[in-house]
Amino acid sequence: GFHLSGTVTEPATATEPEMTYKVAISFDRCKITSVTCGCGNKDIFYCAHVVALSLYRIRKPDQVKLRLPISETLFQMNRDQLQKFVQYLITAHHTEVLPTAQKLADEILSSNSEINQVHGAPDPTAGASIDDENCWHLDEEQVREQVKLFLSQGGYYGSGKQLNSMFAKVREMLRMRDSNGARMLTLITEQFMADPRLSLWRQQGTGITEKCRQLWDELGALWVCVVLNPHCKLEEKSCWLRQLRKWGEMDVCPLEDGNYGNELPNITNALTQSSGHSQDSLARPRRTVFTRAIEGCDLHWQDSHLQRIISSDFYVSPSYQREGESLLFNSQGQPLWLEHVPTACARVDALRSHGYPREALRLTVAIINTLRLQQQRQLEIYKHQKKELLQRGATTITNLEGWVGHPLNPIGCLFLTLTEACRLEEENCLEISDTGDSKPPVYQHVPVVTGSQDNGESYLSLALEVALMGMGQQRVMPEGLYAQDKVCRNEEQIIARLQDLELDPVLVQTLRKQCILLLEGGPFSGLGEVIHRESVPMHTFAKYLFSALLPHDADLAYKLALRAMRLPVLETTAPSGDVTHPHHLVSVVPSRYPRWFTLGHLESQQCELASTMLTAAKGDMLRLRTVLEAIQKNIHSSSLIFKLAQDAFKIATPADSNSDTTLLNVALELGLQVMRMTLSTLNWRRREMVRWLVTCATEVGVRALVSILQSWYSLFTPTEATSIVAATVMSHNTILRLSLDYPQREELASCARTLALQCAMKDPQNCALSALTLCEKDHIAFETAYQIVIDAASTGMTYTQLFTIARYMEHRGYPLRAFKLASLAMTHLNLAYNQDTHPAINDVLWACALSHSLGKNELAAIIPLVVKSVHCATVLSDILRRCTMTAPGLAGIPGRRNSGKLMSTDKAPLRQLLDATISAYINTTHSRLTHISPRHYGEFIEFLSKARETFLLAQDGHIQFAQFIDNLKQIYKGKKKLMLLVRERFG
């Protein structure tokens, strides 16, 4: 009958003993409809024991005894035989069967029991009746559990991969025309809709995570496939529609465009390329991931033209009808299919997915013939408007719905359908290569089967052609991060597939022909002469085209890549454009700056394209010029131009061979542009950029260095010019690197000195010291730099800068100049009584030591300045002490006599310093006592002891000090404890 049972033995392993399992399988019309196995394994797929028994039955049918259904066998027994059969059966399984047997016996003997109302009895070994539903066995509970588990892992632990493999399983079921495909997809969808994260994401207003979004997209696309099954029953379709609507109405249902308001035209009534786009479509309804499948339920396959296309390779128009326009055939008589392109491609996907590969191919060819015709017509339209459009330099013509990044992935679908027909299935194509990657597919040309004259086309060349058409379509950037990201992702996927194609002469011819059409395509092509301001950029696509064309037609490759370099959305004003043309229109408001979330990525792709061209043009001055101009015109980001400059430099200076001067010059020119762009704006990489530029100019040679030194003011700030640029140019390493002769060295040095003086004039505070350093070897320049410092000292410079230069002067052997600068610095300084840790103290002590070493006159000149600027008693007493320890004038200035005597504190100039120090001690004491706390008493007494030392340097110092202490005791008598301490120490 229809029931197979058996025992399956699993051999023993190192850890497990041998196991035996009882397996039972029911089947009906070549499908397994239910399975049970003693192993209790829970999985979506059958366990190994069920598979083993099935395979045994398939491979060794003669080993499996075929018997009649059990009801037939029982029918042949008489009364005694039946009694015997039942008693033996009960005895063999009495523990399990006896209660059931007793219950059944009671029911049969009771006249009005339910069992007696039914004629006959069930037989599990007999088949189902012809009208019964029959489908493959699917463990629904298991599907639910697994999806739930994978979703709960949120895309981690490879769960995304697992869910994708479940989707692949659904596609496989559809291809085998297994009705469980839709059932399994329903179970998966129910679990997706029950994902608790959905309501959380909705409440927080955050988008669904990237991995999850892609899974939802695939779910939506699979439903479109299911409802477009060309052979499904009407009641099935209406059942799916009910389900899809129910899911779509739930408020947690994800939106098609990733939680953004941008909506696209309806799948069934979307306008063809050339019709107007009405304003009322702006009030668009909410579109969820299921909307396209819901719209797909309205599509049918009954159209007679469509039926003829998919059922025959030789469907052509009769030759007498080929004159004039036709909506059904092109001029060669090949059938066209004039449906909204993504919808038509969804039909192809459905045919492919439901196991109709030939039909899918036929429809694909009709769609491509339609696209070609459209391309021709658009070219003709453009020829009429070309002059006017080029004058305006902009266009309002564009597609609101791009094919790349579209939820239905139309281009990917046509490409796959065509390449699958050309795939060479090698014997070992399933083997994985050494690196663990699967080998790229190998394709061969398969001629297109067609009813019209042979045009030598292959499905492979059509695949390339349609991919290029789709990628080159001029289209507006969609709104919203998700949709924009999807455009980039889809483009990369298609290019990755294109790179698997080996470009033989046939494909190169297709590539060239399509590239020329794209260049001439006007506003309908993303590579046309004029494009819409918000058009999706073509950089990634052009980079592929450039690399593919370069070995075969370099001129075309460059023309195309240079055309693609533009990024009009970043140009400052948008032309308002003429909105009267009856094409897909997008009004362009001049001031509006659209929200391009992927702009960073797009700009880096633009940079990649430029870099690819620079690399290829190495050594060709003319081509490099053109590429350089394109970069300067189109790239607006300094960091990207800097990256290009670095790339060009790297390629121009290979480690193992000579530098390429043509490319080096381009690197330098780009570097100079970066300098000009970032000169007045803040850029955290600026120092790195300046250093790099000097390195690059050094590599180019001495003329480049002279040039940047001479035009420094348009490239660098004065500080950068002196401290980084000139300093590096004049360094020993640079001179060695360039192996310069004496005149060249002198020329560089002279330029560096001129720069130094100009910078010192412009910004003396920050450049004076560098300027002096750079001018050291030239007397006149050095004097000029010194004079600039002196002139700026009174107004524009701080004491720190002046002290630094003064010390440098002393170090260089100009002590009198150092003294002059130190004196100027002192006039800018003010040290309060409590600033005894001020950073300038060291400078003051050094300045006084310098003056003292020069002689009495210099000391006499600086002391009044010190007294005026320094009010800190401890610093003054320190200076006083140092001045009395040795005789002045020990520096031994030539032509000066030095008495060698120590100086007296009674006479000028030290008398003035002593008075100031005593006065500072008195003031500081009063200041400290106004807000002193008991824990500082000890410290204060020490301070008074220091003060006494200074008082005693004066002739009547001890009297002055005694008066001072009495004064304190009188004024601060309220601070009893402190005054007690003062008495103890000072009487």
PDB file of C-alpha atoms in Angstrom, residues 392 436 544 586 590 692 740 772 790 896:
ATOM      1  CA  ARG A 392      21.055  75.174 -19.766  1.00  0.00           C
ATOM      2  CA  GLY A 436      38.266  28.036   1.236  1.00  0.00           C
ATOM      3  CA  TYR A 544      34.508  49.073 -13.211  1.00  0.00           C
ATOM      4  CA  VAL A 586      11.554  66.462  -9.956  1.00  0.00           C
ATOM      5  CA  PRO A 590      17.963  76.185  -5.861  1.00  0.00           C
ATOM      6  CA  TRP A 692      54.081  65.712   3.530  1.00  0.00           C
ATOM      7  CA  LEU A 740      73.057  69.819  -4.133  1.00  0.00           C
ATOM      8  CA  LEU A 772      66.867  84.533  13.603  1.00  0.00           C
ATOM      9  CA  ILE A 790      63.385  95.154  18.515  1.00  0.00           C
ATOM     10  CA  ARG A 896      85.860  97.620  29.951  1.00  0.00           C
TER      11      ARG A 896
END
